[in-house]
Amino acid sequence: MKKHGSRYILLIVFLIFGIVLAVQTKSTLNTKKLAAAKTYSADMLKEQMVKKQAETDALKKAIDENVAAKNEIIKEYVLEQNDDQLAKDWEKVMLSAGLVDVKGPGITIKLDDAPARQPDTPLSWLIIHDQDIKVILNDLKKSGAQAIAINGERVVPMSEQVCAGPTILINGNRHAVPYVIEAIGDPDVLYGDISNSSRIAEMTEFNIRVEITKSKELKLSKFSGADKLDKYISGLEVVKK
Amino acid sequence: MKIARNVAMMLVCVILGIMLSLQYKSVNYNQSLASFENKRLDELKDDLITLQNQKNSLQERLQELEQENQTYAKVKAGDSEAAQQIQNNLSKARIFAGLETVKGKGIVINLDNNGLVLVKDYDILNLVNELRASGAQAISVNDERIVAMTEIREAGQYIVINGKQMNAPFVIKAIADPDELERSLSLMGGVVEGLQEDMLNVSIKKADEIVISKFIDDGTSIKTDLLTPVE
């Protein structure tokens, strides 16, 4: 009886052993097969991505060229009208609304969150908020800035600066720290006013990194939506008096 | 003999146990690897779709531009319709810049002092920013049009906008989808609630037609003399 008992145990043990072996082999083989198939399709996808990216870049270039051509035609047209007022007016519109790339003297403000947590200081005091950007922009405008860009995003009449989680939305695009604010205006006036502003003082108090530099020539790109204005004026109808 | 047999049995069982646990781990690992790779593949596919969409809209934009330019090219041949189109283009930029009086659907916000509680510059700044974020296409405060370089400052008893002094009550007009504007302004914890908490008098009214006057360019408040266009 005892002999039979241990024989059964051995039988069961080897049975399980066999099953384990079979399942293991199957699982391993299966993974290898799947992995091969997936690498193949991942490679194909990547290849397609590269191709699409190249096509997209080419399209962007073509669009830029066409926009340039369009602006050229419009400029020629304006000049041909032999109307100084129109030409001057046109330039002012394009400049003040941020529809052309511009250069001029001004200042650059670089802002970055505090480098590390500080004991006894709430985290929210150590990071830059939409409020800070909004107030600094308003300060720049008070001091006579003529053109402003934040991280390359040109400030136009309806530019918003709102909080979107850890980022800030400007012209509908997300931007994260560090923030680089470039403003064209009188460098001395801008520098003096901004470095003495109460908001900047508050920020540096909590170790938020602020760096202000004057510069002889800043280059600001035009508004990212400059060549598709329809979207921004779709609800407006001109009232002629 | 018996002891040796028992020891052998025990060994076999121990090995079997180890194998089972290894097996379990291995199968689990393989499965998680597979799902991880699936996720990566899905991400790649999503990226590809996004890129494709981007490409399509660029293509459309390019076609529009090419057509526009073809029309414009006829101006030189004296086509008056083409000239008209260029004029349209000029006027679009003027509308965008805030240099035309415009009308449209929108809302009117009345903001007033409440006894000793006065409207501050940042109250207006926040409200204007919120209106912009909610898709407003034109905004004015007491008929002063808000343009790109419009400042909002406090100077003694006054609020100064575009270099013009003004006092409460403030009438803030904005053209945009009125429902959307109202929703985002009256959000819980939103701007209007904030103003009410500050004890200011705020009221919002939707309107089917609001007229917002153009920015009056007297050459003093908005200057462009330091800006040089870059070709």
XYZ file of C-alpha atoms in Angstrom:
472
model
C 0.000 0.000 0.000
C 2.720 2.356 0.982
C 4.669 1.528 -2.138
C 1.621 2.184 -4.350
C 0.976 5.520 -2.633
C 4.375 6.930 -3.424
C 4.133 5.700 -6.989
C 0.944 7.703 -7.466
C 2.600 10.758 -6.040
C 5.472 10.354 -8.485
C 3.012 9.982 -11.333
C 1.230 13.177 -10.406
C 4.516 15.018 -9.920
C 5.767 14.061 -13.371
C 2.386 14.827 -14.921
C 2.510 18.395 -13.551
C 6.137 18.627 -14.587
C 5.169 17.720 -18.135
C 2.364 20.258 -18.282
C 4.611 22.989 -16.935
C 7.188 22.220 -19.591
C 4.615 22.332 -22.370
C 3.031 25.607 -21.233
C 6.416 27.241 -20.824
C 7.563 26.223 -24.282
C 4.377 27.467 -25.829
C 4.467 30.795 -24.018
C 8.078 31.453 -24.964
C 7.590 30.526 -28.593
C 4.467 32.626 -28.781
C 6.196 35.679 -27.368
C 9.040 35.359 -29.829
C 6.688 35.102 -32.749
C 4.594 38.065 -31.566
C 7.659 40.141 -30.849
C 8.937 39.588 -34.359
C 5.612 40.614 -35.857
C 5.420 43.690 -33.664
C 8.937 44.835 -34.395
C 8.104 44.500 -38.042
C 4.956 46.633 -37.811
C 6.633 49.129 -35.482
C 9.416 49.556 -38.018
C 6.886 50.036 -40.783
C 5.031 52.639 -38.749
C 8.252 54.475 -37.997
C 9.167 54.479 -41.648
C 5.774 55.903 -42.531
C 6.175 58.552 -39.845
C 9.492 59.687 -41.279
C 7.960 59.874 -44.749
C 4.897 61.803 -43.552
C 7.099 64.144 -41.554
C 9.161 64.921 -44.634
C 6.000 65.567 -46.659
C 4.651 67.814 -43.897
C 7.880 69.785 -43.802
C 7.802 70.228 -47.557
C 4.218 71.488 -47.347
C 5.155 73.938 -44.620
C 7.951 75.271 -46.773
C 5.659 75.624 -49.767
C 3.131 77.478 -47.612
C 5.804 79.841 -46.331
C 6.862 80.585 -49.898
C 3.292 81.238 -50.959
C 2.651 83.488 -47.978
C 5.773 85.456 -48.861
C 4.589 85.733 -52.468
C 1.164 86.860 -51.310
C 2.616 89.533 -49.039
C 4.804 90.697 -51.889
C 1.797 91.093 -54.196
C -0.160 92.954 -51.529
C 2.772 95.235 -50.844
C 3.186 95.953 -54.549
C -0.516 96.662 -54.808
C -0.391 99.074 -51.894
C 2.602 100.850 -53.393
C 1.026 101.009 -56.845
C -1.961 102.868 -55.445
C 0.406 105.812 -55.081
C -1.304 106.610 -51.855
C 1.152 107.477 -49.086
C -1.560 107.412 -46.477
C -2.602 103.893 -47.476
C 0.979 102.638 -47.470
C 1.752 104.151 -44.073
C -1.524 102.993 -42.648
C -0.943 99.489 -43.940
C 2.482 99.252 -42.387
C 1.165 100.467 -39.057
C -1.645 97.917 -39.112
C 0.742 95.048 -39.808
C 3.230 96.246 -37.181
C 0.818 97.014 -34.376
C -1.257 93.861 -34.823
C 1.768 91.554 -34.905
C 1.233 90.347 -38.475
C 4.849 90.746 -39.630
C 8.241 89.783 -38.219
C 9.834 92.822 -36.612
C 13.108 93.848 -35.106
C 14.062 96.632 -32.741
C 15.742 97.452 -29.431
C 14.276 96.121 -26.198
C 14.650 93.785 -23.265
C 14.472 90.052 -22.651
C 13.018 88.654 -19.419
C 13.824 85.061 -18.603
C 11.693 83.406 -15.929
C 12.145 79.994 -14.372
C 10.639 78.248 -11.357
C 12.604 78.226 -8.087
C 15.397 75.627 -8.268
C 14.260 73.504 -5.319
C 11.549 73.013 -2.763
C 12.005 75.087 0.361
C 10.846 74.031 3.785
C 8.019 76.219 5.159
C 7.190 77.627 1.711
C 4.118 76.390 -0.154
C 5.042 74.903 -3.507
C 2.724 77.237 -5.371
C 4.833 80.238 -4.333
C 7.880 78.737 -5.992
C 6.409 78.341 -9.452
C 5.409 80.815 -12.143
C 1.685 81.306 -12.732
C -0.392 82.709 -15.565
C -1.080 85.674 -13.259
C 2.634 86.535 -13.175
C 2.926 86.512 -16.951
C -0.262 88.553 -17.304
C 0.926 91.213 -14.856
C 4.419 91.411 -16.375
C 2.912 91.828 -19.858
C 0.670 94.612 -18.598
C 3.686 96.253 -16.934
C 5.587 96.088 -20.226
C 2.668 97.674 -22.051
C 2.446 100.415 -19.404
C 6.121 101.156 -20.039
C 5.531 101.636 -23.733
C 6.445 98.254 -25.228
C 5.614 98.211 -28.933
C 5.812 94.471 -29.594
C 5.975 91.511 -27.202
C 6.510 87.781 -27.620
C 6.422 85.001 -25.023
C 8.399 81.896 -25.979
C 8.137 83.058 -29.582
C 4.362 83.532 -29.338
C 3.610 87.068 -30.511
C 1.185 89.028 -28.342
C -1.758 90.154 -30.507
C -5.022 91.903 -29.547
C -6.774 88.752 -28.367
C -3.768 86.904 -26.876
C -4.736 85.160 -23.660
C -2.451 83.868 -20.923
C -4.240 81.201 -18.932
C -3.162 78.359 -16.738
C -3.430 74.844 -18.170
C -2.016 72.533 -15.536
C 1.762 72.859 -15.395
C 1.739 74.854 -18.633
C 0.368 78.210 -19.770
C -1.823 78.656 -22.835
C -0.819 81.557 -25.064
C -2.579 82.073 -28.403
C -4.085 78.647 -27.867
C -0.666 76.957 -27.685
C 0.821 75.373 -24.580
C 4.077 76.688 -23.183
C 6.115 75.469 -20.216
C 8.949 76.974 -18.165
C 11.341 78.581 -18.742
C 9.406 81.550 -20.104
C 11.284 83.984 -22.299
C 9.486 87.292 -22.717
C 10.907 89.593 -25.378
C 9.680 93.156 -25.639
C 10.629 95.840 -28.134
C 10.599 99.362 -26.745
C 12.987 101.816 -25.126
C 15.437 99.413 -23.404
C 16.307 101.800 -20.560
C 12.700 102.602 -19.713
C 11.605 98.975 -19.953
C 14.566 97.734 -17.936
C 14.124 100.365 -15.235
C 10.388 99.831 -14.856
C 10.422 96.039 -14.974
C 13.363 95.526 -12.623
C 11.605 97.788 -10.107
C 8.183 96.252 -10.536
C 6.529 94.852 -7.431
C 5.630 91.592 -9.178
C 9.249 90.872 -10.077
C 10.285 91.710 -6.493
C 7.686 89.260 -5.164
C 8.899 86.562 -7.488
C 12.590 86.940 -6.663
C 11.665 86.901 -2.977
C 10.740 83.242 -3.402
C 13.803 82.395 -5.458
C 11.972 82.315 -8.761
C 14.739 82.872 -11.254
C 14.401 86.181 -13.075
C 16.945 87.432 -15.559
C 16.474 90.722 -17.370
C 18.799 91.812 -20.157
C 18.770 94.836 -22.430
C 19.458 94.306 -26.063
C 20.127 96.495 -29.089
C 18.247 94.319 -31.507
C 15.550 91.775 -30.837
C 13.765 89.871 -33.561
C 10.158 88.878 -32.962
C 8.281 86.510 -35.259
C 4.823 87.376 -36.465
C 1.651 85.933 -34.951
C 1.402 82.209 -35.635
C -2.088 82.635 -37.127
C -1.133 85.650 -39.267
C -1.955 84.019 -42.582
C -5.353 82.650 -41.573
C -7.018 85.603 -39.913
C -10.547 84.507 -40.858
C -10.686 82.268 -37.810
C -10.072 85.201 -35.486
C -12.580 87.624 -36.969
C -15.367 85.253 -38.014
C -17.918 86.834 -35.653
C -17.150 90.430 -36.549
C -18.993 92.534 -39.051
C -17.639 95.931 -40.003
C -19.835 98.893 -39.186
C -19.337 101.729 -41.653
C -20.288 105.131 -40.473
C 16.663 3.005 1.790
C 13.387 4.509 2.934
C 15.091 7.716 4.015
C 16.893 8.021 0.709
C 13.601 7.585 -1.129
C 11.884 10.208 0.972
C 14.732 12.649 0.413
C 14.553 12.073 -3.339
C 10.792 12.692 -3.299
C 11.293 15.865 -1.354
C 13.922 17.089 -3.797
C 11.693 16.374 -6.768
C 8.824 18.253 -5.117
C 11.026 21.239 -4.272
C 12.310 21.433 -7.847
C 8.789 21.164 -9.130
C 7.710 24.009 -6.838
C 10.526 26.241 -8.007
C 9.712 25.451 -11.630
C 6.074 26.275 -11.109
C 6.825 29.641 -9.605
C 9.409 30.436 -12.306
C 6.903 29.421 -14.932
C 4.223 31.637 -13.437
C 6.582 34.583 -13.367
C 7.773 34.014 -16.912
C 4.287 33.791 -18.378
C 3.230 36.914 -16.517
C 6.296 38.756 -17.709
C 5.695 37.745 -21.288
C 2.144 38.991 -21.062
C 3.083 42.354 -19.609
C 5.764 42.716 -22.260
C 3.206 42.041 -24.939
C 0.751 44.591 -23.566
C 3.515 47.160 -23.235
C 4.483 46.651 -26.852
C 0.850 46.883 -27.848
C 0.617 50.205 -26.083
C 3.707 51.469 -27.858
C 2.301 50.363 -31.170
C -0.975 52.140 -30.406
C 0.892 55.293 -29.536
C 2.816 55.125 -32.774
C -0.422 54.678 -34.683
C -1.962 57.669 -32.902
C 1.062 59.791 -33.744
C 0.799 58.754 -37.345
C -2.886 59.700 -37.488
C -2.161 63.105 -35.920
C 0.572 63.713 -38.438
C -1.716 62.679 -41.283
C -4.388 65.136 -40.117
C -1.831 67.873 -39.813
C -0.615 67.107 -43.294
C -4.145 67.235 -44.688
C -4.892 70.629 -43.210
C -1.565 71.960 -44.471
C -2.405 70.646 -47.925
C -5.740 72.459 -47.847
C -4.083 75.647 -46.673
C -1.534 75.431 -49.477
C -4.236 74.984 -52.099
C -6.130 77.996 -50.781
C -2.991 80.086 -50.847
C -2.091 79.025 -54.360
C -5.571 79.894 -55.560
C -5.439 83.237 -53.796
C -2.098 84.025 -55.350
C -3.369 83.091 -58.798
C -6.216 85.536 -58.353
C -3.906 88.216 -57.062
C -1.601 87.778 -60.025
C -4.448 89.010 -62.236
C -4.373 92.392 -60.520
C -1.433 93.396 -62.658
C -3.547 92.691 -65.711
C -6.073 95.167 -64.361
C -8.632 92.735 -63.005
C -10.853 94.755 -60.675
C -12.261 91.686 -58.958
C -8.772 90.614 -57.950
C -8.073 94.114 -56.671
C -11.229 93.836 -54.611
C -9.886 90.645 -53.058
C -6.698 92.343 -52.054
C -8.740 95.121 -50.512
C -10.598 92.448 -48.551
C -7.318 91.118 -47.324
C -6.251 94.566 -46.216
C -9.483 95.071 -44.369
C -9.183 91.685 -42.613
C -5.899 92.816 -41.109
C -7.518 96.107 -40.065
C -10.379 94.261 -38.370
C -7.937 91.961 -36.599
C -5.870 94.924 -35.444
C -8.950 96.585 -33.951
C -8.938 99.514 -36.362
C -12.508 98.995 -37.595
C -15.745 99.447 -35.718
C -17.417 96.053 -35.629
C -20.663 94.470 -34.553
C -21.722 90.961 -33.658
C -23.219 88.696 -31.017
C -21.746 88.883 -27.546
C -22.128 89.991 -23.973
C -22.061 93.197 -21.994
C -20.636 93.164 -18.484
C -21.352 95.922 -16.024
C -18.784 96.295 -13.286
C -19.249 98.902 -10.579
C -17.865 100.006 -7.238
C -19.791 98.874 -4.206
C -19.663 101.663 -1.647
C -16.064 101.782 -0.511
C -15.006 98.717 -2.498
C -13.476 100.042 -5.688
C -12.831 98.327 -8.995
C -9.087 97.716 -9.290
C -6.952 97.582 -12.431
C -6.328 93.861 -11.952
C -10.086 93.166 -11.801
C -10.411 94.518 -15.328
C -7.164 92.866 -16.454
C -8.380 89.463 -15.252
C -11.787 89.897 -16.821
C -10.310 90.937 -20.163
C -7.875 88.015 -20.129
C -10.694 85.597 -19.361
C -12.738 87.019 -22.233
C -9.796 86.504 -24.582
C -9.345 82.937 -23.355
C -13.040 82.267 -23.983
C -12.659 83.135 -27.646
C -13.681 86.803 -27.678
C -12.846 88.422 -31.024
C -13.251 92.054 -29.995
C -13.329 93.679 -26.558
C -13.830 97.213 -25.326
C -13.850 98.779 -21.874
C -15.922 101.962 -21.677
C -15.646 102.125 -25.481
C -11.841 101.975 -25.393
C -10.951 99.139 -27.788
C -8.542 96.545 -26.384
C -5.668 96.037 -28.847
C -2.357 94.170 -28.602
C -0.447 96.807 -26.645
C -3.350 98.143 -24.581
C -2.296 98.713 -20.984
C -4.634 98.727 -17.992
C -3.280 100.831 -15.184
C -4.407 102.511 -12.017
C -3.535 106.172 -11.586
C -4.878 107.723 -8.443
C -8.652 107.604 -8.590
C -8.726 106.606 -12.213
C -8.226 103.580 -14.357
C -6.237 104.384 -17.478
C -6.724 102.357 -20.649
C -5.043 103.294 -23.939
C -3.887 106.431 -22.144
C -7.479 107.531 -21.432
C -8.655 108.106 -17.874
C -11.927 106.543 -16.827
C -13.977 105.788 -13.763
C -16.504 103.220 -12.583
C -19.037 102.077 -13.655
C -17.226 100.066 -16.305
C -19.060 98.675 -19.302
C -17.091 95.833 -20.830
C -18.287 94.595 -24.211
C -17.088 91.458 -25.926
C -18.042 89.857 -29.227
C -17.993 86.042 -29.182
C -20.401 83.149 -28.814
C -22.575 84.589 -25.975
C -23.433 81.204 -24.436
C -19.852 80.049 -24.338
C -18.738 83.374 -22.913
C -21.373 83.309 -20.204
C -20.552 79.709 -19.304
C -16.843 80.263 -18.897
C -17.276 83.533 -16.997
C -19.810 82.184 -14.512
C -17.815 79.021 -13.874
C -17.601 77.956 -10.237
C -14.524 79.669 -8.848
C -14.355 81.685 -12.066
C -13.741 85.367 -12.648
C -17.257 86.584 -11.952
C -17.444 84.658 -8.698
C -14.098 86.179 -7.731
C -15.409 89.689 -8.390
C -18.545 88.971 -6.386
C -16.436 87.666 -3.511
C -14.595 90.982 -3.619
C -18.063 92.563 -3.086
C -18.115 94.331 -6.452
C -21.313 94.763 -8.425
C -21.177 92.585 -11.546
C -23.876 91.795 -14.049
C -23.699 89.978 -17.364
C -26.123 90.483 -20.213
C -26.172 88.558 -23.497
C -26.997 90.512 -26.627
C -27.617 89.679 -30.276
C -25.914 92.766 -31.530
C -23.134 94.639 -29.873
C -21.230 97.432 -31.541
C -17.613 97.820 -30.513
C -15.941 100.975 -31.707
C -12.546 100.980 -33.317
C -9.296 101.875 -31.645
C -8.847 105.599 -31.966
C -5.362 106.061 -33.245
C -4.194 109.506 -32.255
C -0.567 108.426 -32.419
C 0.073 108.849 -28.688
C -1.034 105.638 -27.030
C 0.121 102.965 -29.463
C 3.409 103.630 -31.196
C 5.329 101.623 -33.761
C 8.330 103.901 -34.335
C 10.835 101.415 -32.869
C 9.602 98.503 -34.974
C 11.277 97.656 -38.241
C 9.627 95.020 -40.413
C 11.885 92.056 -41.202
C 11.651 90.679 -44.705
